[in-house]
Amino acid sequence: GDGKVAQSHYLMTMLRLLFSFGSKFLEDKDAEHCQRISGLLHTMKFKNARPRSSILTAEQVIALRKAAHEAGRPSIALAQAIQFECTLRQKDVIGEWVPMGERGPFSDVTREDKKWMRGIKWSEITRTGDGCLILKHITSKRQKEIEVDLTRAPMVMEELERFVTLPTSGPVITDERTGLPYITVTFREHWRRFARSCGIPDTVRNMDTRAGAITESLIANGGDLDSTRIVATHSNVTTTMGYSRGNVKRVAADMDKRARYRNKQGTEG
């Protein structure tokens, strides 16, 4: 209903997985029923949503950061800057609250029956002897390590300069009201309010940040798909490429090009 095709497609995919699981791990009649239904679902096609075409531009990122600061939410300004400059997904920046029993790395950030995982922590940001500020983080989607020099990310550095000293532990992005990482829906509600206040259309979402960053990278690189692919941790097939340590220089060069391109366009925040 209400044109929520993407969600419907996702649910049918889950249904297929459940019956496939049942056909392999259940016994007797239950397994037979699952095999029959799994076979039927395999032959059926379900409408999916069209690929998104919206992007979040550098100009919009700058405007949204300003709106967030005016509303007393510098955390959202920092999160948005990191997402755009580092080409990261929302979950990789703000993390998410999951059930205590969910598998994954140990988390000492908890609330009620949930624990916080997958977001950026201050301990993942270190300063090198030559003054670089290196972020190392394992991405949530494919568990690949990224390595980014934040000193080459002007928007991020503008936000970090607001700190007298950078913390050394805990989540980087926390809700000013609670002192804990954002509940995803709360972050998105605030983000949408700030987006509307600075004229960003409702058709553009925070999830379009990554597309905007990749688009800017391609333009700044003169269409060099290989460099942008490495920065975005994409392969040219269907999987996500992992960063090797040798790629950090290419990532840094790409970020420099993006910053120069943005300055040339007169959109530096």
CSV table of C-alpha atoms in Angstrom, one decimal:
chain,number,residue,atom,x,y,z
A,1,GLY,CA,0.0,0.0,0.0
A,2,ASP,CA,0.9,3.7,-0.4
A,3,GLY,CA,3.4,2.8,-3.2
A,4,LYS,CA,5.8,1.2,-0.8
A,5,VAL,CA,7.1,-1.2,-3.5
A,6,ALA,CA,10.7,-1.4,-2.1
A,7,GLN,CA,9.5,-2.5,1.3
A,8,SER,CA,7.1,-5.1,-0.2
A,9,HIS,CA,9.9,-6.5,-2.4
A,10,TYR,CA,12.2,-6.8,0.7
A,11,LEU,CA,9.5,-8.7,2.6
A,12,MET,CA,9.0,-11.1,-0.2
A,13,THR,CA,12.8,-11.7,-0.4
A,14,MET,CA,12.7,-12.5,3.4
A,15,LEU,CA,9.8,-14.9,2.8
A,16,ARG,CA,11.8,-16.7,0.1
A,17,LEU,CA,14.8,-17.0,2.5
A,18,LEU,CA,12.6,-18.4,5.3
A,19,PHE,CA,11.0,-21.1,3.1
A,20,SER,CA,14.4,-22.0,1.6
A,21,PHE,CA,15.8,-22.3,5.1
A,22,GLY,CA,12.9,-24.5,6.2
A,23,SER,CA,13.3,-26.8,3.2
A,24,LYS,CA,16.9,-27.5,4.2
A,25,PHE,CA,16.6,-27.7,8.0
A,26,LEU,CA,13.1,-28.9,8.9
A,27,GLU,CA,12.0,-32.5,8.7
A,28,ASP,CA,9.3,-34.7,7.1
A,29,LYS,CA,6.1,-32.9,6.1
A,30,ASP,CA,7.3,-29.5,7.2
A,31,ALA,CA,10.3,-29.8,4.9
A,32,GLU,CA,8.1,-30.9,2.0
A,33,HIS,CA,5.8,-28.0,2.4
A,34,CYS,CA,8.7,-25.5,2.5
A,35,GLN,CA,10.2,-27.1,-0.6
A,36,ARG,CA,6.9,-26.8,-2.5
A,37,ILE,CA,6.3,-23.2,-1.5
A,38,SER,CA,10.0,-22.3,-2.0
A,39,GLY,CA,9.7,-23.7,-5.5
A,40,LEU,CA,6.6,-21.7,-6.2
A,41,LEU,CA,8.1,-18.5,-5.0
A,42,HIS,CA,11.2,-19.1,-7.0
A,43,THR,CA,9.1,-19.0,-10.2
A,44,MET,CA,7.3,-15.8,-9.3
A,45,LYS,CA,8.5,-12.3,-10.0
A,46,PHE,CA,7.7,-9.3,-7.8
A,47,LYS,CA,7.8,-5.7,-8.8
A,48,ASN,CA,10.7,-3.8,-7.3
A,49,ALA,CA,11.2,0.0,-6.9
A,50,ARG,CA,13.1,1.9,-9.5
A,51,PRO,CA,16.7,2.8,-8.6
A,52,ARG,CA,16.9,6.1,-6.8
A,53,SER,CA,18.1,9.1,-8.9
A,54,SER,CA,18.3,11.7,-6.2
A,55,ILE,CA,21.6,12.9,-4.8
A,56,LEU,CA,22.7,15.2,-1.9
A,57,THR,CA,25.0,17.9,-3.2
A,58,ALA,CA,27.9,19.7,-1.5
A,59,GLU,CA,25.8,22.9,-1.4
A,60,GLN,CA,22.9,21.1,0.4
A,61,VAL,CA,25.3,19.4,2.8
A,62,ILE,CA,26.7,22.9,3.8
A,63,ALA,CA,23.2,24.3,4.2
A,64,LEU,CA,22.0,21.4,6.3
A,65,ARG,CA,25.1,21.6,8.6
A,66,LYS,CA,24.3,25.2,9.2
A,67,ALA,CA,20.7,24.5,10.0
A,68,ALA,CA,21.8,21.7,12.4
A,69,HIS,CA,24.1,24.1,14.3
A,70,GLU,CA,21.4,26.8,14.5
A,71,ALA,CA,19.1,24.2,16.1
A,72,GLY,CA,21.7,23.1,18.6
A,73,ARG,CA,22.5,19.8,16.9
A,74,PRO,CA,26.2,19.9,16.0
A,75,SER,CA,26.2,16.1,16.2
A,76,ILE,CA,24.1,15.9,13.0
A,77,ALA,CA,26.3,18.4,11.3
A,78,LEU,CA,29.3,16.3,12.0
A,79,ALA,CA,27.6,13.1,11.0
A,80,GLN,CA,26.5,14.7,7.7
A,81,ALA,CA,30.0,16.0,7.0
A,82,ILE,CA,31.6,12.5,7.7
A,83,GLN,CA,29.0,10.8,5.5
A,84,PHE,CA,29.6,13.1,2.5
A,85,GLU,CA,33.4,13.5,2.7
A,86,CYS,CA,34.2,9.9,3.5
A,87,THR,CA,31.5,8.4,1.2
A,88,LEU,CA,30.0,6.4,4.1
A,89,ARG,CA,26.5,5.0,4.7
A,90,GLN,CA,24.5,6.4,7.6
A,91,LYS,CA,24.7,3.2,9.6
A,92,ASP,CA,28.5,3.3,9.4
A,93,VAL,CA,28.6,6.8,10.9
A,94,ILE,CA,25.9,6.9,13.6
A,95,GLY,CA,25.7,3.1,14.2
A,96,GLU,CA,22.5,1.3,15.3
A,97,TRP,CA,20.8,-0.1,18.4
A,98,VAL,CA,20.4,-3.9,18.2
A,99,PRO,CA,19.2,-6.7,20.6
A,100,MET,CA,21.8,-7.7,23.2
A,101,GLY,CA,21.9,-11.2,21.7
A,102,GLU,CA,22.9,-10.1,18.2
A,103,ARG,CA,26.3,-11.4,17.1
A,104,GLY,CA,29.1,-8.9,16.6
A,105,PRO,CA,32.0,-7.2,18.3
A,106,PHE,CA,31.7,-6.4,22.0
A,107,SER,CA,29.9,-3.2,22.8
A,108,ASP,CA,30.0,-1.4,26.1
A,109,VAL,CA,27.4,1.1,25.0
A,110,THR,CA,24.0,-0.1,26.1
A,111,ARG,CA,20.5,1.0,27.0
A,112,GLU,CA,17.8,-1.1,28.4
A,113,ASP,CA,17.8,-4.4,26.4
A,114,LYS,CA,19.8,-3.0,23.4
A,115,LYS,CA,23.5,-2.5,22.6
A,116,TRP,CA,25.0,0.0,20.1
A,117,MET,CA,27.1,-1.3,17.2
A,118,ARG,CA,28.6,-0.4,13.8
A,119,GLY,CA,29.1,3.3,14.3
A,120,ILE,CA,32.3,5.3,14.3
A,121,LYS,CA,34.1,5.5,17.6
A,122,TRP,CA,36.7,8.1,18.7
A,123,SER,CA,39.2,5.3,19.2
A,124,GLU,CA,39.1,4.6,15.5
A,125,ILE,CA,40.5,8.1,14.8
A,126,THR,CA,44.2,8.6,15.4
A,127,ARG,CA,46.7,11.3,14.7
A,128,THR,CA,49.9,10.3,13.0
A,129,GLY,CA,53.4,11.8,13.5
A,130,ASP,CA,53.1,13.9,10.3
A,131,GLY,CA,49.8,15.5,11.5
A,132,CYS,CA,47.3,13.3,9.6
A,133,LEU,CA,44.1,12.4,11.3
A,134,ILE,CA,43.3,8.8,10.2
A,135,LEU,CA,39.9,7.2,10.5
A,136,LYS,CA,39.9,3.4,10.3
A,137,HIS,CA,36.5,1.7,10.4
A,138,ILE,CA,35.0,-1.6,9.4
A,139,THR,CA,32.0,-1.1,7.2
A,140,SER,CA,28.7,-2.7,8.2
A,141,LYS,CA,27.6,-4.0,4.8
A,142,ARG,CA,30.6,-6.1,3.8
A,143,GLN,CA,32.9,-5.9,6.8
A,144,LYS,CA,35.6,-4.1,4.8
A,145,GLU,CA,38.1,-1.8,6.4
A,146,ILE,CA,38.3,1.8,5.2
A,147,GLU,CA,41.2,4.1,5.9
A,148,VAL,CA,40.6,7.8,5.4
A,149,ASP,CA,42.8,10.9,6.2
A,150,LEU,CA,40.3,13.3,7.7
A,151,THR,CA,42.6,16.3,7.3
A,152,ARG,CA,41.8,16.1,3.6
A,153,ALA,CA,38.1,16.4,4.3
A,154,PRO,CA,37.4,20.2,4.8
A,155,MET,CA,33.9,19.8,6.1
A,156,VAL,CA,34.8,17.3,8.7
A,157,MET,CA,37.8,19.3,9.9
A,158,GLU,CA,35.5,22.4,10.3
A,159,GLU,CA,33.3,20.4,12.6
A,160,LEU,CA,36.2,18.8,14.5
A,161,GLU,CA,37.7,22.3,15.1
A,162,ARG,CA,34.8,23.0,17.4
A,163,PHE,CA,36.3,20.6,19.9
A,164,VAL,CA,38.9,21.9,22.3
A,165,THR,CA,40.4,18.4,22.4
A,166,LEU,CA,39.1,15.3,20.6
A,167,PRO,CA,37.8,12.5,22.8
A,168,THR,CA,39.6,9.2,22.8
A,169,SER,CA,36.8,6.8,23.4
A,170,GLY,CA,33.1,6.3,22.9
A,171,PRO,CA,30.8,6.9,19.9
A,172,VAL,CA,31.6,9.9,17.7
A,173,ILE,CA,28.0,10.8,17.0
A,174,THR,CA,25.7,11.1,20.1
A,175,ASP,CA,22.3,12.7,20.7
A,176,GLU,CA,22.7,16.0,22.6
A,177,ARG,CA,19.6,15.2,24.6
A,178,THR,CA,20.6,11.8,25.9
A,179,GLY,CA,24.4,11.7,25.5
A,180,LEU,CA,23.9,8.3,23.8
A,181,PRO,CA,24.1,7.4,20.1
A,182,TYR,CA,21.0,8.3,18.1
A,183,ILE,CA,18.1,6.0,17.7
A,184,THR,CA,17.9,5.8,13.9
A,185,VAL,CA,14.4,7.1,13.6
A,186,THR,CA,15.2,10.1,15.8
A,187,PHE,CA,18.3,11.0,13.7
A,188,ARG,CA,16.2,10.8,10.5
A,189,GLU,CA,13.4,12.9,12.0
A,190,HIS,CA,15.9,15.7,12.9
A,191,TRP,CA,17.7,15.4,9.6
A,192,ARG,CA,14.4,15.8,7.6
A,193,ARG,CA,13.4,18.8,9.7
A,194,PHE,CA,16.8,20.5,9.0
A,195,ALA,CA,16.6,19.5,5.3
A,196,ARG,CA,13.2,21.1,4.9
A,197,SER,CA,14.3,24.3,6.7
A,198,CYS,CA,17.0,24.9,4.1
A,199,GLY,CA,14.9,23.9,1.1
A,200,ILE,CA,16.1,20.4,0.4
A,201,PRO,CA,13.2,18.5,-1.4
A,202,ASP,CA,11.5,15.6,0.4
A,203,THR,CA,12.6,13.5,-2.5
A,204,VAL,CA,16.2,13.8,-1.3
A,205,ARG,CA,17.1,11.6,1.7
A,206,ASN,CA,20.1,11.2,3.9
A,207,MET,CA,20.7,7.9,2.2
A,208,ASP,CA,21.4,9.9,-1.0
A,209,THR,CA,24.5,11.4,0.6
A,210,ARG,CA,26.7,8.5,-0.7
A,211,ALA,CA,25.4,8.9,-4.2
A,212,GLY,CA,26.1,12.6,-4.0
A,213,ALA,CA,29.7,12.0,-2.8
A,214,ILE,CA,30.3,9.4,-5.6
A,215,THR,CA,28.9,11.8,-8.2
A,216,GLU,CA,31.1,14.6,-7.0
A,217,SER,CA,34.1,12.3,-7.0
A,218,LEU,CA,33.5,11.2,-10.6
A,219,ILE,CA,33.1,14.8,-11.8
A,220,ALA,CA,36.2,15.9,-9.9
A,221,ASN,CA,38.2,13.0,-11.2
A,222,GLY,CA,37.2,13.7,-14.8
A,223,GLY,CA,35.3,10.4,-15.0
A,224,ASP,CA,38.1,8.2,-13.5
A,225,LEU,CA,35.9,5.3,-12.6
A,226,ASP,CA,38.7,3.2,-11.1
A,227,SER,CA,39.7,5.8,-8.5
A,228,THR,CA,36.1,6.5,-7.5
A,229,ARG,CA,35.4,2.8,-7.3
A,230,ILE,CA,38.2,2.3,-4.8
A,231,VAL,CA,37.0,5.3,-2.8
A,232,ALA,CA,33.5,3.9,-2.6
A,233,THR,CA,34.7,0.4,-1.9
A,234,HIS,CA,32.9,-0.9,-5.0
A,235,SER,CA,33.9,-3.6,-7.4
A,236,ASN,CA,32.9,-3.5,-11.1
A,237,VAL,CA,30.7,-6.5,-10.7
A,238,THR,CA,28.4,-6.8,-7.6
A,239,THR,CA,30.6,-7.0,-4.6
A,240,THR,CA,32.2,-4.3,-2.4
A,241,MET,CA,35.9,-3.9,-2.7
A,242,GLY,CA,37.9,-3.9,0.5
A,243,TYR,CA,40.6,-1.2,1.1
A,244,SER,CA,44.2,-2.4,1.0
A,245,ARG,CA,46.7,-0.2,2.8
A,246,GLY,CA,48.1,0.7,-0.5
A,247,ASN,CA,44.8,2.4,-1.5
A,248,VAL,CA,45.0,5.1,1.3
A,249,LYS,CA,47.1,7.4,-0.9
A,250,ARG,CA,44.6,7.1,-3.8
A,251,VAL,CA,41.7,7.9,-1.3
A,252,ALA,CA,43.7,10.9,-0.1
A,253,ALA,CA,44.3,12.1,-3.7
A,254,ASP,CA,40.6,11.7,-4.5
A,255,MET,CA,39.6,13.7,-1.4
A,256,ASP,CA,42.0,16.5,-2.4
A,257,LYS,CA,40.5,16.6,-5.9
A,258,ARG,CA,37.0,16.8,-4.5
A,259,ALA,CA,37.9,19.7,-2.2
A,260,ARG,CA,39.6,21.6,-5.0
A,261,TYR,CA,36.6,21.0,-7.3
A,262,ARG,CA,34.3,22.3,-4.6
A,263,ASN,CA,36.4,25.4,-4.0
A,264,LYS,CA,36.4,26.1,-7.8
A,265,GLN,CA,32.6,25.9,-7.8
A,266,GLY,CA,32.5,28.3,-4.9
A,267,THR,CA,30.7,25.9,-2.5
A,268,GLU,CA,33.2,25.5,0.3
A,269,GLY,CA,31.4,25.8,3.6
